[in-house]
Amino acid sequence: MPHVSGSSRLTRRSPQPLAGVRAGAERVIPEVLWAVTALLRDRILRFDPQAPLWPDRDRLVVSSPSLLPLRSAFALAETAPPSSLPRSTQDELFGLAGGLPGQAIAAASGMALAEQLLARRFGRSLVDHRTWLLALPGDLETGVALEAAVLAGRFRLERLAVIVASPDAAFPATREDLTRALDRIEASGWSVRRTSGDDPEALMNALAGIRRARKPSLLVCDPGKTPLVLPSEPTVPRGQAARRTWLRRLNQHTQRAEFERIMDSRTIPRLEEDFLRLWRMTPHDEQEDEAALVQEGLLGQATLADLLPELVSLIGGAEAASLLGAPTKTSHHTTLACGPREPAMVGLMNGLALHGGLLPCGAAPLSSADRMRPALRFASLARKRLLCVLVEDSPDAASALWQQVEQLASLRAMPHLALFRPANAEEVAAAWLGALRWSDGPSVIVLGRNLSEQTDAFSLPSARARRTARGPECGGYVLEEATGGAGRRNVTLIASGPELSVARQARAMLAADGIRVAVVSLPCWELFTRQDRTYRDAVLGTQPRVAIEAASGFGWERWIGERGVFIGTEEFGMASGFDPLYQSFGVTPTVVCAHVHACLNRESRADQTGGAQSLRPQGRRMRATTPS
Amino acid sequence: MPHVSGSSRLTRRSPQPLAGVRAGAERVIPEVLWAVTALLRDRILRFDPQAPLWPDRDRLVVSSPSLLPLRSAFALAETAPPSSLPRSTQDELFGLAGGLPGQAIAAASGMALAEQLLARRFGRSLVDHRTWLLALPGDLETGVALEAAVLAGRFRLERLAVIVASPDAAFPATREDLTRALDRIEASGWSVRRTSGDDPEALMNALAGIRRARKPSLLVCDPGKTPLVLPSEPTVPRGQAARRTWLRRLNQHTQRAEFERIMDSRTIPRLEEDFLRLWRMTPHDEQEDEAALVQEGLLGQATLADLLPELVSLIGGAEAASLLGAPTKTSHHTTLACGPREPAMVGLMNGLALHGGLLPCGAAPLSSADRMRPALRFASLARKRLLCVLVEDSPDAASALWQQVEQLASLRAMPHLALFRPANAEEVAAAWLGALRWSDGPSVIVLGRNLSEQTDAFSLPSARARRTARGPECGGYVLEEATGGAGRRNVTLIASGPELSVARQARAMLAADGIRVAVVSLPCWELFTRQDRTYRDAVLGTQPRVAIEAASGFGWERWIGERGVFIGTEEFGMASGFDPLYQSFGVTPTVVCAHVHACLNRESRADQTGGAQSLRPQGRRMRATTPS
């Protein structure tokens, strides 16, 4: 524990040292937060400015970019002149968590959870630090913060401290809001204290007292009447000493190599080979029922959990929890149930990723996608690696309302996010490996259900059916070439997930009419986009393209081009009036065949009139999902 | 108030009347909720099955499609044989609110808020009913429910009652969750009671007691050990009598015509003419500063609020609240501040829309778009009309992190939602009128900021610049035709919002090189898609198209086609490492000109080699937003 000197020497004085950098930030950052930051820096925080990435440092984060000017307190600390703390180092010592209001409380909870999980694995001799969050009163008002507070209380994250400055007395309504928010957070298993910003001793005692709490702590600092700035004390020697003794303990630790591996984000050797070996050893469900893909996908997660000790599984929603069950070996694997709190769950995952040393993997129903979006966006923006498994709801009365329509498009639109929608066991394995390799941001694996009623004639397509050199690892590939080879294609069918079997059935039906069809599987747009142009052109072909996905066609113009046809749905899975009967999407091989015939007829007419190269807007086409 | 008979005659008996319809629902619907439904139907609820749309009926809604089987209690009521209550009537009497977990608590709060607002306007002689929500324990665990509970407590929605069955004793963890959730909701200004499902008298007393509460009520029913089914009582005469006396009061009411107008969702006569007249009378800001469009947009909201008494304004976030201020005339207009609770705010708006008689209009920062998505999706699905105004954050350090990138695409991908991104005063007025006309679902008006540094040379484009017959009301139109007419176009520039001025500057620069450019404004994709094909083709032209939007290009292939170029950004508005300096998008007239030259060069090479009609995937092009 870092040494804390007595508070008798704390005095008031003019805030000269910070005056320069505070211009413009005065409006948003309350005076008392500057004092708290200085106190944390000088008396409380466990950190060594010479080694900003020290794994056992305290984490200090702010909830909003508007609080980032507080970071300058570190640059201007007398004990650490600005030249010795470049901007990047300040970022390491003093980071931004969360993004949108309330998200930072979830992210800070995740950082404290990471500390707890790593301390459990490696012991307190290696992992013994805290997470401090400087937040705004508005953060406490958000739903995601309350969800996170519930989870932090349940997981007993006693190393977490959230500090907010109470709003100015000029806003009495907001003060009443704050009082009620504190009641709600206390009712979630937190220790809540209030202190005055006028009394430096009380402030210091409150900060020191946080370390004795056996629960997550929330400290509310009421605004002082006068500026309160505290003299700096030599921090560097204290932090350096703590780190030196820690390094000695690390050197003698039996798990030193493993600890260093996970803190450096290095994966285990031969992970992919071992994953595929285990994968091949597992008997895969050859059944055709609608849940087969879901089971394959979750099997991949269990396999990965057996191999990677840094994987932390979180489960949201009710249905996913019952599907997932327990991983096959639970010796070192952690699974945390988060209930219907998916917004906070992904926020916690951001915190696990920001902390380092852990790889978060969350599972939830696909209907949660929109609720997870604010946190997913922060992961995309911060380029943090998360794994998310979204399970498509079964199309019964209870969930048909939230059957996917535009969710795939809205996830694909998010920069740095990779979406995988595998179609069979081979593609599921490739999706997990692709997600592990995707280091630019979050990965989302969507496990669809087979809605087709005519799948009995075909097994799920497997590696056996494929004859090309490149496969699902490219994001898109030719699953079945046209009879006679690529040069003889009449049409290219493109599909993902369960709809791939619809495409294959349509191919067989069209063959009877003498139409030569290639079937392309497109499980991951982001990976396919990264392939070289020659490959992409060869896969997509120059003949008309028909895409099939039981969802909205928004964005599919990228792949089908101007002559293409999209077969899917722009309608929600319920009739108007909330009729609970599942409405068929009309995504069937027969419908696909009708579209192909119509498309080829248009092409032949266009060839005769020389109109094939004219540009045509596709607005109408997108709405017509079934031939009239 | 409806008559409630004594509970002494309540008895236990076998649940025969409901046995048939309960098959399959047993698993999810607790026994006690069937009893509560029967009690509500027979003793409590104010409704007349012969007039299911009676405006002063009690609203009874469920939180999840899984609870919809409870609806059958109404079909099987002895007092109302199934034949007299067709499915559509059941839907009216017994609806689904919300959709995703927790949303229904927000929607029910909105319905109770509608009752409160209408009672304030028309008096208790016309508006005197309650909102009853049957919910699941999981609903109470969600953040959006807690946000809604805070708002319901603050607005003192004493006509709101939420009833949940506590989970089975077999899940003790969930029971502890529930206890804590009740504490949190009580701390938000609610009256919280618990009762046993074993004691019919206690249940009846609890339901009757809800009507005496001066706060929103939450009733938790613990599961009984034996099935509890209560005999039906004649409901129809009670409801019919209540409605008859109500009709007498309505006939004598001075505001009868106005009440009937808003309850029938009929707009006022000459609304559009009056709006445009007021709009033209208002002096419009001709300034070029980045906030000009935002001010124009909010002026439109204030103008509408002056005309439409049924408009209810809600404000989320901090920045939007300070921007909006008070409407110009506040005599009948209501503005409700919701703080950083945008998820619940739009949930409340769904409730206002479901109730009828009010038109909700919410304003929030654009960064809230993802947080509002679950509620927006319910509005899309239920085809409810909401107006949302999203204000783009100013690109300073505090908010640049949430600068728009993919938000426009993800909103456009949502079925039944119309997105308007106006560029000037004329388009702002057209956006408001278009949103009022859009009855298929929610409308979102995005007010962008002008990020270009070179706007001083050009004023914002106005109606004066346009010479074509059709304008912004079509969703897309030619703002400036190419010199020499449509037949002489070399290239078409397409833009929306503030980027339209970039396009106009590029047009002038290209004219110096002898390139003839048409500038197309595309403020609303959904309206443009509904225009006839001939018009769309004429607007977009057959020459290469270059689209400009300071956001992600996802989905833009629909308009630019395969030869087109998109200029925007796939990157977030912050450099990695959270550098708070705003990164320029590179969306400038100079960049646009460079792209146009490169595009025309490619075209001329393609013409020489005959390759113009080959299909090319656009993945790479989408990533290249500036010429290398």
mmCIF file of N, CA, C and O in Angstrom, chain A residues 65 91 96 99 141 143 147 150 154 177 184 188 341 370 373 377 381 398 401-402 406 413 415-416 533 537 545 557-558 561-563 570-571 577 615-617, chain B residues 65 91 96 99 141 143 147 150 154 177 184 188 341 370 373 377 381 398 401-402 406 413 415-416 533 537 545 557-558 561-563 570-571 577 615-617:
data_model
loop_
_atom_site.group_PDB
_atom_site.id
_atom_site.type_symbol
_atom_site.label_atom_id
_atom_site.label_comp_id
_atom_site.label_asym_id
_atom_site.label_seq_id
_atom_site.Cartn_x
_atom_site.Cartn_y
_atom_site.Cartn_z
ATOM 1 N N PRO A 65 -14.411 13.475 -22.170
ATOM 2 C CA PRO A 65 -13.294 14.258 -22.720
ATOM 3 C C PRO A 65 -13.199 15.642 -22.079
ATOM 4 O O PRO A 65 -12.116 16.224 -22.020
ATOM 5 N N ASP A 91 -1.231 9.911 -21.275
ATOM 6 C CA ASP A 91 -2.375 9.111 -21.667
ATOM 7 C C ASP A 91 -2.403 7.787 -20.930
ATOM 8 O O ASP A 91 -3.462 7.281 -20.579
ATOM 9 N N LEU A 96 -9.001 8.111 -20.626
ATOM 10 C CA LEU A 96 -10.421 8.366 -20.807
ATOM 11 C C LEU A 96 -11.113 7.014 -20.886
ATOM 12 O O LEU A 96 -10.695 6.145 -21.631
ATOM 13 N N GLY A 99 -16.704 7.185 -22.760
ATOM 14 C CA GLY A 99 -17.231 7.978 -23.852
ATOM 15 C C GLY A 99 -18.560 8.608 -23.532
ATOM 16 O O GLY A 99 -18.607 9.660 -22.920
ATOM 17 N N GLU A 141 -26.776 9.623 -13.420
ATOM 18 C CA GLU A 141 -28.191 9.644 -13.774
ATOM 19 C C GLU A 141 -28.535 8.670 -14.886
ATOM 20 O O GLU A 141 -29.708 8.457 -15.175
ATOM 21 N N GLY A 143 -28.877 5.220 -17.156
ATOM 22 C CA GLY A 143 -29.228 3.837 -16.905
ATOM 23 C C GLY A 143 -28.026 2.916 -16.917
ATOM 24 O O GLY A 143 -27.921 2.006 -16.091
ATOM 25 N N GLU A 147 -26.908 0.235 -14.065
ATOM 26 C CA GLU A 147 -26.682 -1.196 -14.332
ATOM 27 C C GLU A 147 -25.286 -1.603 -13.884
ATOM 28 O O GLU A 147 -25.088 -2.651 -13.261
ATOM 29 N N VAL A 150 -24.967 -1.886 -10.160
ATOM 30 C CA VAL A 150 -25.527 -3.144 -9.652
ATOM 31 C C VAL A 150 -24.504 -4.272 -9.805
ATOM 32 O O VAL A 150 -24.270 -5.046 -8.879
ATOM 33 N N ARG A 154 -22.603 -6.391 -6.950
ATOM 34 C CA ARG A 154 -22.732 -7.848 -6.874
ATOM 35 C C ARG A 154 -21.374 -8.537 -6.915
ATOM 36 O O ARG A 154 -21.143 -9.520 -6.219
ATOM 37 N N ASP A 177 -31.648 15.585 -7.681
ATOM 38 C CA ASP A 177 -31.332 14.424 -8.515
ATOM 39 C C ASP A 177 -30.164 13.658 -7.914
ATOM 40 O O ASP A 177 -30.181 12.429 -7.834
ATOM 41 N N ARG A 184 -29.902 5.451 -4.771
ATOM 42 C CA ARG A 184 -30.006 4.285 -5.655
ATOM 43 C C ARG A 184 -28.700 3.507 -5.695
ATOM 44 O O ARG A 184 -28.694 2.279 -5.716
ATOM 45 N N SER A 188 -27.474 -0.410 -4.190
ATOM 46 C CA SER A 188 -26.888 -1.428 -5.060
ATOM 47 C C SER A 188 -25.634 -2.044 -4.449
ATOM 48 O O SER A 188 -24.881 -2.721 -5.139
ATOM 49 N N ARG A 341 -28.605 -6.814 -18.520
ATOM 50 C CA ARG A 341 -27.876 -5.544 -18.419
ATOM 51 C C ARG A 341 -26.789 -5.500 -19.483
ATOM 52 O O ARG A 341 -25.631 -5.173 -19.210
ATOM 53 N N ASP A 370 -28.644 -3.389 -30.360
ATOM 54 C CA ASP A 370 -28.811 -1.939 -30.257
ATOM 55 C C ASP A 370 -28.497 -1.437 -28.857
ATOM 56 O O ASP A 370 -27.996 -0.325 -28.688
ATOM 57 N N ARG A 373 -24.717 -0.955 -28.362
ATOM 58 C CA ARG A 373 -24.052 -0.108 -29.341
ATOM 59 C C ARG A 373 -23.178 0.998 -28.752
ATOM 60 O O ARG A 373 -22.052 1.190 -29.222
ATOM 61 N N ARG A 377 -19.272 1.094 -29.631
ATOM 62 C CA ARG A 377 -18.675 2.214 -30.350
ATOM 63 C C ARG A 377 -17.417 2.698 -29.638
ATOM 64 O O ARG A 377 -16.444 3.089 -30.269
ATOM 65 N N LEU A 381 -13.718 2.904 -31.274
ATOM 66 C CA LEU A 381 -12.994 4.165 -31.257
ATOM 67 C C LEU A 381 -11.646 4.004 -30.545
ATOM 68 O O LEU A 381 -10.630 4.551 -30.981
ATOM 69 N N ALA A 398 -42.599 -15.056 -28.666
ATOM 70 C CA ALA A 398 -42.062 -14.150 -27.653
ATOM 71 C C ALA A 398 -40.987 -13.225 -28.206
ATOM 72 O O ALA A 398 -40.809 -12.117 -27.738
ATOM 73 N N LEU A 401 -40.673 -10.388 -32.532
ATOM 74 C CA LEU A 401 -40.709 -8.944 -32.648
ATOM 75 C C LEU A 401 -39.321 -8.363 -32.886
ATOM 76 O O LEU A 401 -39.173 -7.323 -33.505
ATOM 77 N N TRP A 402 -38.318 -9.037 -32.373
ATOM 78 C CA TRP A 402 -36.965 -8.498 -32.467
ATOM 79 C C TRP A 402 -36.105 -9.299 -33.400
ATOM 80 O O TRP A 402 -34.894 -9.228 -33.355
ATOM 81 N N GLU A 406 -32.371 -4.742 -39.558
ATOM 82 C CA GLU A 406 -31.305 -3.813 -39.913
ATOM 83 C C GLU A 406 -30.096 -3.926 -38.987
ATOM 84 O O GLU A 406 -29.117 -3.198 -39.161
ATOM 85 N N ALA A 413 -21.839 -0.995 -40.419
ATOM 86 C CA ALA A 413 -21.528 0.413 -40.681
ATOM 87 C C ALA A 413 -20.534 0.978 -39.673
ATOM 88 O O ALA A 413 -19.967 2.043 -39.896
ATOM 89 N N PRO A 415 -17.183 1.695 -37.995
ATOM 90 C CA PRO A 415 -15.777 1.513 -38.354
ATOM 91 C C PRO A 415 -15.034 0.646 -37.333
ATOM 92 O O PRO A 415 -15.357 0.676 -36.145
ATOM 93 N N HIS A 416 -14.055 -0.097 -37.806
ATOM 94 C CA HIS A 416 -13.157 -0.901 -36.974
ATOM 95 C C HIS A 416 -13.826 -2.111 -36.344
ATOM 96 O O HIS A 416 -13.174 -2.830 -35.584
ATOM 97 N N ARG A 533 -7.837 -6.868 -54.894
ATOM 98 C CA ARG A 533 -8.919 -6.627 -55.827
ATOM 99 C C ARG A 533 -9.117 -7.772 -56.817
ATOM 100 O O ARG A 533 -10.252 -8.131 -57.150
ATOM 101 N N ASP A 537 -12.651 -9.565 -57.309
ATOM 102 C CA ASP A 537 -13.313 -9.578 -58.616
ATOM 103 C C ASP A 537 -13.604 -11.008 -59.071
ATOM 104 O O ASP A 537 -14.673 -11.294 -59.615
ATOM 105 N N ARG A 545 -25.406 -10.556 -60.061
ATOM 106 C CA ARG A 545 -25.261 -11.115 -58.718
ATOM 107 C C ARG A 545 -26.587 -10.998 -57.976
ATOM 108 O O ARG A 545 -27.249 -9.965 -58.035
ATOM 109 N N GLU A 557 -25.560 -2.980 -51.792
ATOM 110 C CA GLU A 557 -25.208 -2.509 -53.130
ATOM 111 C C GLU A 557 -23.703 -2.585 -53.368
ATOM 112 O O GLU A 557 -23.245 -2.691 -54.500
ATOM 113 N N ARG A 558 -22.931 -2.505 -52.284
ATOM 114 C CA ARG A 558 -21.481 -2.594 -52.414
ATOM 115 C C ARG A 558 -21.061 -3.868 -53.135
ATOM 116 O O ARG A 558 -20.084 -3.880 -53.874
ATOM 117 N N GLY A 561 -23.679 -4.579 -56.891
ATOM 118 C CA GLY A 561 -23.565 -3.653 -58.018
ATOM 119 C C GLY A 561 -24.923 -3.221 -58.525
ATOM 120 O O GLY A 561 -25.963 -3.501 -57.923
ATOM 121 N N GLU A 562 -24.898 -2.536 -59.661
ATOM 122 C CA GLU A 562 -26.129 -1.913 -60.134
ATOM 123 C C GLU A 562 -27.067 -2.880 -60.837
ATOM 124 O O GLU A 562 -28.253 -2.615 -60.953
ATOM 125 N N ARG A 563 -26.509 -4.010 -61.332
ATOM 126 C CA ARG A 563 -27.384 -4.969 -62.009
ATOM 127 C C ARG A 563 -27.916 -6.012 -61.033
ATOM 128 O O ARG A 563 -28.673 -6.888 -61.409
ATOM 129 N N GLU A 570 -37.205 -5.874 -45.612
ATOM 130 C CA GLU A 570 -37.136 -4.555 -44.980
ATOM 131 C C GLU A 570 -38.230 -4.441 -43.926
ATOM 132 O O GLU A 570 -38.436 -3.379 -43.357
ATOM 133 N N GLU A 571 -38.916 -5.527 -43.681
ATOM 134 C CA GLU A 571 -40.025 -5.491 -42.733
ATOM 135 C C GLU A 571 -39.634 -6.181 -41.434
ATOM 136 O O GLU A 571 -38.876 -7.137 -41.429
ATOM 137 N N GLY A 577 -50.121 -4.451 -35.754
ATOM 138 C CA GLY A 577 -51.056 -4.873 -34.727
ATOM 139 C C GLY A 577 -50.451 -5.894 -33.783
ATOM 140 O O GLY A 577 -51.138 -6.493 -32.983
ATOM 141 N N LEU A 615 -26.444 3.806 -65.655
ATOM 142 C CA LEU A 615 -26.565 3.787 -64.201
ATOM 143 C C LEU A 615 -28.029 3.831 -63.816
ATOM 144 O O LEU A 615 -28.800 4.611 -64.357
ATOM 145 N N ARG A 616 -28.398 3.015 -62.876
ATOM 146 C CA ARG A 616 -29.784 3.021 -62.428
ATOM 147 C C ARG A 616 -29.834 3.089 -60.895
ATOM 148 O O ARG A 616 -29.124 2.329 -60.236
ATOM 149 N N PRO A 617 -30.655 3.983 -60.352
ATOM 150 C CA PRO A 617 -30.757 4.017 -58.890
ATOM 151 C C PRO A 617 -31.430 2.756 -58.387
ATOM 152 O O PRO A 617 -32.287 2.194 -59.067
ATOM 153 N N PRO B 65 -43.552 -9.578 -25.466
ATOM 154 C CA PRO B 65 -44.451 -10.442 -26.239
ATOM 155 C C PRO B 65 -44.755 -11.739 -25.501
ATOM 156 O O PRO B 65 -45.809 -12.329 -25.712
ATOM 157 N N ASP B 91 -56.338 -6.218 -29.134
ATOM 158 C CA ASP B 91 -55.095 -5.442 -29.259
ATOM 159 C C ASP B 91 -55.276 -4.042 -28.698
ATOM 160 O O ASP B 91 -54.381 -3.478 -28.094
ATOM 161 N N LEU B 96 -49.081 -4.182 -26.326
ATOM 162 C CA LEU B 96 -47.681 -4.424 -26.014
ATOM 163 C C LEU B 96 -46.976 -3.083 -26.031
ATOM 164 O O LEU B 96 -47.110 -2.310 -26.964
ATOM 165 N N GLY B 99 -41.099 -3.347 -26.070
ATOM 166 C CA GLY B 99 -40.252 -4.240 -26.843
ATOM 167 C C GLY B 99 -39.098 -4.798 -26.050
ATOM 168 O O GLY B 99 -39.252 -5.771 -25.323
ATOM 169 N N GLU B 141 -34.475 -4.500 -13.818
ATOM 170 C CA GLU B 141 -33.017 -4.530 -13.702
ATOM 171 C C GLU B 141 -32.328 -3.682 -14.755
ATOM 172 O O GLU B 141 -31.124 -3.472 -14.692
ATOM 173 N N GLY B 143 -31.256 -0.503 -17.197
ATOM 174 C CA GLY B 143 -30.969 0.897 -17.007
ATOM 175 C C GLY B 143 -32.088 1.795 -17.497
ATOM 176 O O GLY B 143 -32.420 2.796 -16.858
ATOM 177 N N GLU B 147 -33.982 4.766 -15.471
ATOM 178 C CA GLU B 147 -34.093 6.151 -15.954
ATOM 179 C C GLU B 147 -35.557 6.581 -16.020
ATOM 180 O O GLU B 147 -35.911 7.694 -15.610
ATOM 181 N N VAL B 150 -36.996 7.273 -12.625
ATOM 182 C CA VAL B 150 -36.597 8.593 -12.119
ATOM 183 C C VAL B 150 -37.496 9.675 -12.714
ATOM 184 O O VAL B 150 -37.991 10.548 -12.002
ATOM 185 N N ARG B 154 -40.173 12.080 -10.868
ATOM 186 C CA ARG B 154 -40.041 13.530 -10.929
ATOM 187 C C ARG B 154 -41.308 14.180 -11.456
ATOM 188 O O ARG B 154 -41.718 15.235 -10.979
ATOM 189 N N ASP B 177 -31.735 -9.672 -6.192
ATOM 190 C CA ASP B 177 -31.754 -8.615 -7.207
ATOM 191 C C ASP B 177 -33.026 -7.802 -7.094
ATOM 192 O O ASP B 177 -33.006 -6.573 -7.144
ATOM 193 N N ARG B 184 -34.124 0.717 -5.153
ATOM 194 C CA ARG B 184 -33.723 1.771 -6.095
ATOM 195 C C ARG B 184 -34.942 2.515 -6.633
ATOM 196 O O ARG B 184 -34.913 3.732 -6.796
ATOM 197 N N SER B 188 -36.516 6.544 -6.046
ATOM 198 C CA SER B 188 -36.777 7.452 -7.167
ATOM 199 C C SER B 188 -38.145 8.110 -7.051
ATOM 200 O O SER B 188 -38.625 8.698 -8.018
ATOM 201 N N ARG B 341 -30.856 11.281 -19.957
ATOM 202 C CA ARG B 341 -31.613 10.013 -19.940
ATOM 203 C C ARG B 341 -32.308 9.823 -21.280
ATOM 204 O O ARG B 341 -33.506 9.533 -21.345
ATOM 205 N N ASP B 370 -27.174 6.517 -30.701
ATOM 206 C CA ASP B 370 -27.074 5.096 -30.383
ATOM 207 C C ASP B 370 -27.824 4.751 -29.101
ATOM 208 O O ASP B 370 -28.361 3.658 -28.971
ATOM 209 N N ARG B 373 -31.568 4.267 -29.769
ATOM 210 C CA ARG B 373 -31.918 3.300 -30.802
ATOM 211 C C ARG B 373 -32.943 2.241 -30.396
ATOM 212 O O ARG B 373 -33.867 1.970 -31.163
ATOM 213 N N ARG B 377 -36.380 1.979 -32.422
ATOM 214 C CA ARG B 377 -36.746 0.777 -33.158
ATOM 215 C C ARG B 377 -38.170 0.350 -32.830
ATOM 216 O O ARG B 377 -38.900 -0.126 -33.690
ATOM 217 N N LEU B 381 -41.164 -0.099 -35.494
ATOM 218 C CA LEU B 381 -41.882 -1.360 -35.564
ATOM 219 C C LEU B 381 -43.381 -1.149 -35.347
ATOM 220 O O LEU B 381 -44.208 -1.747 -36.022
ATOM 221 N N ALA B 398 -14.227 18.570 -26.111
ATOM 222 C CA ALA B 398 -15.067 17.776 -25.217
ATOM 223 C C ALA B 398 -15.935 16.778 -25.969
ATOM 224 O O ALA B 398 -16.248 15.721 -25.455
ATOM 225 N N LEU B 401 -14.920 13.458 -29.826
ATOM 226 C CA LEU B 401 -14.869 12.002 -29.757
ATOM 227 C C LEU B 401 -16.126 11.375 -30.343
ATOM 228 O O LEU B 401 -16.096 10.277 -30.863
ATOM 229 N N TRP B 402 -17.238 12.072 -30.265
ATOM 230 C CA TRP B 402 -18.511 11.506 -30.708
ATOM 231 C C TRP B 402 -19.009 12.177 -31.963
ATOM 232 O O TRP B 402 -20.175 12.120 -32.292
ATOM 233 N N GLU B 406 -20.716 6.872 -38.376
ATOM 234 C CA GLU B 406 -21.646 5.886 -38.930
ATOM 235 C C GLU B 406 -23.083 6.079 -38.454
ATOM 236 O O GLU B 406 -23.962 5.313 -38.837
ATOM 237 N N ALA B 413 -30.540 2.874 -42.046
ATOM 238 C CA ALA B 413 -30.773 1.440 -42.231
ATOM 239 C C ALA B 413 -32.034 0.968 -41.528
ATOM 240 O O ALA B 413 -32.520 -0.126 -41.798
ATOM 241 N N PRO B 415 -35.765 0.392 -40.891
ATOM 242 C CA PRO B 415 -36.978 0.497 -41.699
ATOM 243 C C PRO B 415 -37.988 1.455 -41.072
ATOM 244 O O PRO B 415 -38.049 1.584 -39.845
ATOM 245 N N HIS B 416 -38.750 2.115 -41.904
ATOM 246 C CA HIS B 416 -39.858 3.004 -41.508
ATOM 247 C C HIS B 416 -39.396 4.290 -40.842
ATOM 248 O O HIS B 416 -40.231 5.086 -40.426
ATOM 249 N N ARG B 533 -39.171 6.782 -60.735
ATOM 250 C CA ARG B 533 -37.851 6.432 -61.253
ATOM 251 C C ARG B 533 -37.331 7.467 -62.256
ATOM 252 O O ARG B 533 -36.149 7.811 -62.266
ATOM 253 N N ASP B 537 -33.798 9.247 -61.834
ATOM 254 C CA ASP B 537 -32.759 9.122 -62.858
ATOM 255 C C ASP B 537 -32.324 10.495 -63.360
ATOM 256 O O ASP B 537 -31.136 10.747 -63.582
ATOM 257 N N ARG B 545 -20.809 10.145 -60.578
ATOM 258 C CA ARG B 545 -21.358 10.839 -59.423
ATOM 259 C C ARG B 545 -20.338 10.836 -58.295
ATOM 260 O O ARG B 545 -19.713 9.814 -58.021
ATOM 261 N N GLU B 557 -23.393 3.602 -51.856
ATOM 262 C CA GLU B 557 -23.323 2.967 -53.175
ATOM 263 C C GLU B 557 -24.675 2.982 -53.871
ATOM 264 O O GLU B 557 -24.762 2.949 -55.090
ATOM 265 N N ARG B 558 -25.747 3.023 -53.074
ATOM 266 C CA ARG B 558 -27.081 3.054 -53.660
ATOM 267 C C ARG B 558 -27.233 4.230 -54.612
ATOM 268 O O ARG B 558 -27.928 4.126 -55.617
ATOM 269 N N GLY B 561 -23.540 4.555 -57.430
ATOM 270 C CA GLY B 561 -23.316 3.502 -58.410
ATOM 271 C C GLY B 561 -21.876 3.042 -58.414
ATOM 272 O O GLY B 561 -21.066 3.412 -57.573
ATOM 273 N N GLU B 562 -21.555 2.207 -59.408
ATOM 274 C CA GLU B 562 -20.251 1.555 -59.402
ATOM 275 C C GLU B 562 -19.116 2.454 -59.883
ATOM 276 O O GLU B 562 -17.964 2.223 -59.583
ATOM 277 N N ARG B 563 -19.456 3.494 -60.670
ATOM 278 C CA ARG B 563 -18.394 4.383 -61.143
ATOM 279 C C ARG B 563 -18.183 5.545 -60.185
ATOM 280 O O ARG B 563 -17.326 6.390 -60.406
ATOM 281 N N GLU B 570 -14.221 7.365 -42.701
ATOM 282 C CA GLU B 570 -14.495 6.132 -41.983
ATOM 283 C C GLU B 570 -13.799 6.157 -40.625
ATOM 284 O O GLU B 570 -13.791 5.176 -39.895
ATOM 285 N N GLU B 571 -13.192 7.299 -40.310
ATOM 286 C CA GLU B 571 -12.430 7.381 -39.068
ATOM 287 C C GLU B 571 -13.196 8.202 -38.043
ATOM 288 O O GLU B 571 -13.899 9.143 -38.386
ATOM 289 N N GLY B 577 -5.116 7.224 -29.263
ATOM 290 C CA GLY B 577 -4.524 7.756 -28.043
ATOM 291 C C GLY B 577 -5.358 8.870 -27.452
ATOM 292 O O GLY B 577 -4.927 9.559 -26.541
ATOM 293 N N LEU B 615 -18.242 -4.803 -63.764
ATOM 294 C CA LEU B 615 -18.584 -4.608 -62.353
ATOM 295 C C LEU B 615 -17.324 -4.575 -61.514
ATOM 296 O O LEU B 615 -16.435 -5.389 -61.678
ATOM 297 N N ARG B 616 -17.257 -3.624 -60.619
ATOM 298 C CA ARG B 616 -16.075 -3.556 -59.754
ATOM 299 C C ARG B 616 -16.532 -3.435 -58.300
ATOM 300 O O ARG B 616 -17.378 -2.605 -57.991
ATOM 301 N N PRO B 617 -15.958 -4.235 -57.424
ATOM 302 C CA PRO B 617 -16.326 -4.082 -56.022
ATOM 303 C C PRO B 617 -15.824 -2.742 -55.492
ATOM 304 O O PRO B 617 -14.800 -2.234 -55.937
#
